[in-house]
CSV table of C-alpha atoms in Angstrom, one decimal:
chain,number,residue,atom,x,y,z
A,1,MET,CA,43.1,143.8,91.9
A,2,ASN,CA,46.8,144.5,92.0
A,3,LEU,CA,46.7,145.2,95.6
A,4,TYR,CA,45.0,141.7,96.2
A,5,ARG,CA,47.6,140.0,94.2
A,6,PHE,CA,50.4,141.7,96.0
A,7,ILE,CA,48.9,140.7,99.4
A,8,LEU,CA,48.5,137.1,98.2
A,9,ASN,CA,52.2,137.0,96.9
A,10,CYS,CA,53.1,138.3,100.5
A,11,VAL,CA,51.3,135.6,102.4
A,12,VAL,CA,52.7,133.0,100.0
A,13,LEU,CA,56.2,134.3,100.5
A,14,LEU,CA,55.8,134.5,104.3
A,15,PHE,CA,54.6,130.9,104.6
A,16,TRP,CA,57.4,129.6,102.4
A,17,MET,CA,59.9,131.1,104.7
A,18,HIS,CA,58.1,130.0,107.7
A,19,ARG,CA,58.4,126.2,106.4
A,20,LYS,CA,62.1,126.8,105.5
A,21,VAL,CA,63.1,128.2,108.9
A,22,THR,CA,60.9,125.4,110.8
A,23,GLY,CA,62.5,122.7,108.7
A,24,GLN,CA,66.0,124.0,109.4
A,25,SER,CA,65.3,124.3,113.1
A,26,SER,CA,64.0,120.7,113.1
A,27,ARG,CA,67.1,119.4,111.4
A,28,ASP,CA,69.3,121.3,113.8
A,29,ALA,CA,67.2,120.0,116.9
A,30,TRP,CA,67.7,116.5,115.4
A,31,ASN,CA,71.4,117.0,115.1
A,32,ARG,CA,71.7,118.2,118.7
A,33,LEU,CA,69.8,115.1,119.9
A,34,ARG,CA,72.3,112.9,118.0
A,35,GLY,CA,75.1,114.6,119.9
A,36,GLY,CA,76.8,116.4,117.2
A,37,THR,CA,76.7,119.8,115.6
A,38,PRO,CA,74.5,120.4,112.7
A,39,PHE,CA,76.0,119.1,109.4
A,40,GLU,CA,75.4,120.0,105.8
A,41,PRO,CA,75.4,117.2,103.1
A,42,GLU,CA,79.0,117.9,102.2
A,43,GLU,CA,80.2,117.2,105.7
A,44,ARG,CA,78.6,113.9,106.2
A,45,ASN,CA,81.7,112.0,105.0
A,46,SER,CA,83.8,113.6,107.9
A,47,ILE,CA,81.4,112.3,110.7
A,48,SER,CA,82.3,109.0,112.3
A,49,PHE,CA,79.5,106.4,112.5
A,50,HIS,CA,79.8,106.5,116.5
A,51,ASP,CA,79.2,110.3,116.9
A,52,GLY,CA,76.9,110.1,120.0
A,53,THR,CA,77.7,110.6,123.5
A,54,ARG,CA,77.3,106.9,124.7
A,55,PRO,CA,80.3,104.8,124.6
A,56,PHE,CA,80.8,102.1,122.0
A,57,PRO,CA,82.6,98.7,122.1
A,58,SER,CA,85.9,98.5,120.2
A,59,ASN,CA,86.7,95.8,117.7
A,60,GLN,CA,90.4,95.8,118.5
A,61,LEU,CA,91.8,93.3,120.9
A,62,PRO,CA,93.2,92.9,123.5
A,63,ILE,CA,91.5,96.0,125.1
A,64,ILE,CA,93.7,99.0,126.4
A,65,ASP,CA,94.5,99.2,130.0
A,66,LEU,CA,91.7,100.8,132.4
A,67,GLU,CA,93.0,104.0,133.9
A,68,GLU,CA,92.1,103.6,137.7
A,69,ASN,CA,91.8,106.1,140.2
A,70,PRO,CA,95.0,105.8,142.4
A,71,ASN,CA,93.2,106.6,145.6
A,72,PRO,CA,93.5,103.4,148.0
A,73,LEU,CA,89.9,104.2,149.5
A,74,TYR,CA,88.6,102.8,146.2
A,75,ASP,CA,90.5,99.4,146.8
A,76,PRO,CA,88.7,96.5,148.5
A,77,LYS,CA,89.6,95.7,152.1
A,78,ALA,CA,91.1,92.2,153.3
A,79,GLU,CA,87.4,91.1,154.3
A,80,ASP,CA,86.1,91.8,150.9
A,81,LEU,CA,88.6,89.4,149.2
A,82,ASP,CA,87.4,86.3,150.8
A,83,TYR,CA,88.0,83.3,148.3
A,84,ARG,CA,85.0,81.3,149.1
A,85,ARG,CA,82.6,84.2,149.1
A,86,LEU,CA,83.9,85.5,145.7
A,87,ARG,CA,84.0,82.2,144.3
A,88,ARG,CA,80.3,81.6,145.1
A,89,LEU,CA,79.7,85.0,143.7
A,90,LEU,CA,81.3,84.1,140.1
A,91,GLY,CA,79.9,80.5,140.2
A,92,ARG,CA,79.9,78.7,136.9
A,93,ASP,CA,81.6,81.8,135.2
A,94,PHE,CA,84.9,80.9,136.8
A,95,ASP,CA,87.0,79.6,133.7
A,96,ARG,CA,90.6,78.4,134.8
A,97,ASP,CA,91.6,78.5,131.1
A,98,TYR,CA,91.5,82.1,131.1
A,99,MET,CA,91.7,83.4,134.8
A,100,SER,CA,93.6,82.9,138.0
A,101,THR,CA,93.5,84.2,141.5
A,102,VAL,CA,97.3,84.2,141.8
A,103,ARG,CA,100.2,84.6,139.5
A,104,PRO,CA,100.1,81.6,137.0
A,105,LEU,CA,103.2,79.5,136.7
A,106,GLU,CA,103.2,80.2,132.9
A,107,HIS,CA,103.7,83.9,133.6
A,108,VAL,CA,106.6,83.0,135.9
A,109,LEU,CA,108.4,80.9,133.2
A,110,HIS,CA,107.4,82.8,130.2
A,111,ARG,CA,106.8,86.6,131.3
A,112,ASN,CA,106.6,87.6,127.7
A,113,GLY,CA,103.9,85.1,126.8
A,114,THR,CA,103.6,82.0,124.6
A,115,LEU,CA,102.8,81.4,121.1
A,116,ASP,CA,100.0,78.8,120.7
A,117,PHE,CA,101.5,77.0,117.5
A,118,LYS,CA,100.4,73.2,117.6
A,119,ILE,CA,101.9,71.0,115.1
A,120,ARG,CA,100.3,67.6,113.9
A,121,LYS,CA,101.7,65.4,111.5
A,122,GLY,CA,103.9,68.2,110.1
A,123,ARG,CA,101.1,70.8,109.7
A,124,PRO,CA,99.1,73.3,112.2
A,125,LYS,CA,96.4,71.6,114.3
A,126,GLY,CA,93.0,72.4,113.1
A,127,ARG,CA,90.7,72.5,110.0
A,128,ARG,CA,92.6,72.7,106.7
A,129,PRO,CA,91.8,75.9,104.7
A,130,TYR,CA,90.0,75.5,101.4
A,131,PHE,CA,92.7,77.1,99.4
A,132,VAL,CA,95.1,74.5,100.7
A,133,LYS,CA,92.6,71.6,100.2
A,134,TYR,CA,92.3,72.7,96.4
A,135,PHE,CA,95.9,73.2,95.9
A,136,GLY,CA,97.3,71.2,93.0
A,137,ARG,CA,94.0,70.7,91.2
A,138,PRO,CA,93.5,71.5,87.3
A,139,VAL,CA,93.1,75.3,86.6
A,140,TYR,CA,90.7,76.0,83.9
A,141,THR,CA,91.5,79.2,81.8
A,142,GLY,CA,88.5,79.3,79.5
A,143,GLU,CA,86.4,77.6,77.0
A,144,ASN,CA,88.2,75.2,74.5
A,145,GLN,CA,91.5,75.6,76.4
A,146,LYS,CA,93.6,73.0,78.0
A,147,SER,CA,93.6,73.1,81.7
A,148,ILE,CA,96.8,73.8,83.6
A,149,ARG,CA,98.0,70.8,85.7
A,150,LEU,CA,100.7,70.6,88.3
A,151,LYS,CA,102.7,67.5,87.4
A,152,ILE,CA,104.2,66.5,90.6
A,153,LYS,CA,104.0,63.4,92.8
A,154,ARG,CA,101.1,63.1,95.2
A,155,GLU,CA,103.8,62.9,98.2
A,156,ASP,CA,105.4,66.2,96.7
A,157,ARG,CA,102.1,67.9,96.5
A,158,LYS,CA,101.3,67.3,100.1
A,159,LYS,CA,104.7,68.7,101.3
A,160,VAL,CA,103.8,71.9,99.5
A,161,GLN,CA,100.2,71.9,101.0
A,162,LYS,CA,101.7,71.7,104.5
A,163,TYR,CA,104.3,74.3,103.8
A,164,LEU,CA,101.5,76.6,102.6
A,165,TRP,CA,99.3,75.7,105.3
A,166,SER,CA,102.1,76.5,108.1
A,167,TYR,CA,103.2,79.7,106.3
A,168,THR,CA,99.7,81.3,106.3
A,169,HIS,CA,98.6,79.9,109.6
A,170,CYS,CA,97.9,82.7,112.3
A,171,PRO,CA,98.6,81.4,115.9
A,172,VAL,CA,97.3,83.3,118.9
A,173,PHE,CA,99.9,84.8,121.2
A,174,HIS,CA,98.8,84.4,124.8
A,175,THR,CA,100.0,86.6,127.8
A,176,TRP,CA,98.9,86.6,131.4
A,177,LYS,CA,97.8,90.0,132.5
A,178,ASP,CA,97.4,91.4,136.1
A,179,LEU,CA,94.1,93.6,136.2
A,180,GLY,CA,94.9,94.7,139.7
A,181,ILE,CA,93.1,94.3,143.1
A,182,ARG,CA,89.7,95.7,142.0
A,183,PHE,CA,89.2,92.9,139.6
A,184,TRP,CA,88.6,89.1,140.8
A,185,PRO,CA,90.2,87.0,139.6
A,186,ARG,CA,92.9,89.5,138.9
A,187,TRP,CA,94.9,87.5,136.5
A,188,ILE,CA,93.5,87.0,133.1
A,189,ARG,CA,94.9,85.3,129.9
A,190,GLU,CA,94.7,87.5,126.9
A,191,GLY,CA,95.2,86.7,123.3
A,192,GLN,CA,96.7,88.8,120.4
A,193,CYS,CA,97.7,88.0,116.6
A,194,TYR,CA,101.2,88.0,115.6
A,195,ARG,CA,101.9,90.7,113.1
A,196,GLY,CA,105.8,90.2,112.6
A,197,ARG,CA,105.5,89.4,108.9
A,198,SER,CA,103.0,89.0,106.1
A,199,CYS,CA,101.0,85.7,106.1
A,200,SER,CA,100.0,85.6,102.4
A,201,ILE,CA,101.8,84.8,99.2
A,202,PRO,CA,102.4,87.2,97.6
A,203,PRO,CA,102.9,89.3,100.8
A,204,GLY,CA,100.2,91.9,101.6
A,205,MET,CA,97.8,90.3,104.1
A,206,TYR,CA,98.5,90.0,107.8
A,207,CYS,CA,97.2,88.0,110.7
A,208,GLN,CA,93.9,89.6,112.1
A,209,GLN,CA,91.5,88.6,114.8
A,210,SER,CA,88.7,86.4,113.6
A,211,ASP,CA,87.0,85.0,116.7
A,212,SER,CA,86.7,86.0,120.5
A,213,THR,CA,84.8,85.1,123.5
A,214,ARG,CA,83.7,86.9,126.9
A,215,ILE,CA,84.7,86.1,130.3
A,216,THR,CA,82.8,87.3,133.4
A,217,LEU,CA,85.0,88.8,136.2
A,218,LEU,CA,84.0,90.5,139.4
A,219,ARG,CA,84.8,94.2,139.7
A,220,TRP,CA,84.9,96.3,142.8
A,221,TYR,CA,82.7,99.2,142.0
A,222,CYS,CA,82.0,102.3,144.4
A,223,ARG,CA,78.9,104.2,143.8
A,224,GLY,CA,78.5,106.2,147.0
A,225,PRO,CA,78.5,110.1,147.1
A,226,GLU,CA,81.8,110.0,149.2
A,227,VAL,CA,85.0,108.5,148.4
A,228,GLY,CA,85.1,104.7,149.0
A,229,THR,CA,81.6,104.3,150.3
A,230,ASN,CA,78.6,102.0,149.1
A,231,CYS,CA,81.0,99.6,147.4
A,232,SER,CA,80.4,96.1,146.2
A,233,TRP,CA,81.6,93.5,143.8
A,234,ILE,CA,79.6,93.4,140.4
A,235,LYS,CA,79.9,91.1,137.5
A,236,VAL,CA,81.5,92.6,134.3
A,237,GLN,CA,82.1,91.0,130.9
A,238,TYR,CA,85.7,91.0,129.5
A,239,PRO,CA,86.3,90.2,125.8
A,240,ILE,CA,89.3,87.8,125.0
A,241,LEU,CA,90.8,87.1,121.5
A,242,THR,CA,90.6,83.3,120.7
A,243,GLU,CA,91.4,83.0,117.0
A,244,CYS,CA,93.4,84.8,114.3
A,245,ALA,CA,93.2,84.6,110.5
A,246,CYS,CA,95.1,85.6,107.5
A,247,SER,CA,93.1,88.6,106.0
A,248,CYS,CA,93.4,92.1,104.7
A,249,SER,CA,94.1,95.0,107.1
């Protein structure tokens, strides 16, 4: 009887150890498929969200410069740069507001860029922010309490509203960038947010990107086994920042 119990306990112990090893191996295999090393629960906070082998898009605009191979064999030849042919390939995706085939005059006159700060009737052009719209209205501090009112003239209140609107406004800083001969059109108009000072009262918030768009360009791409072989123009998407807003970093 004791021998029977001993054998039964050994079988249960072996079965339990087999399940533990199998579960550990399965978890390690899953971690390897995810592209990372096996992790324990206390290590999860140190692993980034994008931990696989595939590239992932960045939320930071403008994007960093592309590191090109300096070998001129990867460059398109003169016959590959025919304007009419490339214009037909790009079709309706050609946007004169964000791209140019030659160096734009704006880049010649303002090499360091231009600030898109449009003023209309003494305040920034665009939709009025909500906090500016409701500025000067009564503030209720609680039940059975008198509201706090800003006792100033209507004209003076509008002046303060325009000042707050202008102070917290985040214009877009535009610069023309040359992408090189392997892109067509090679000149694009990028946007970035001005971060020279805080845009909030009290200070602490800064201008951050709030909206963007994507333009379509042609990219000279070589896929042959030898250098500079089997090359053609392909369409690629390029993100452009179009709007900034005052927000937390």
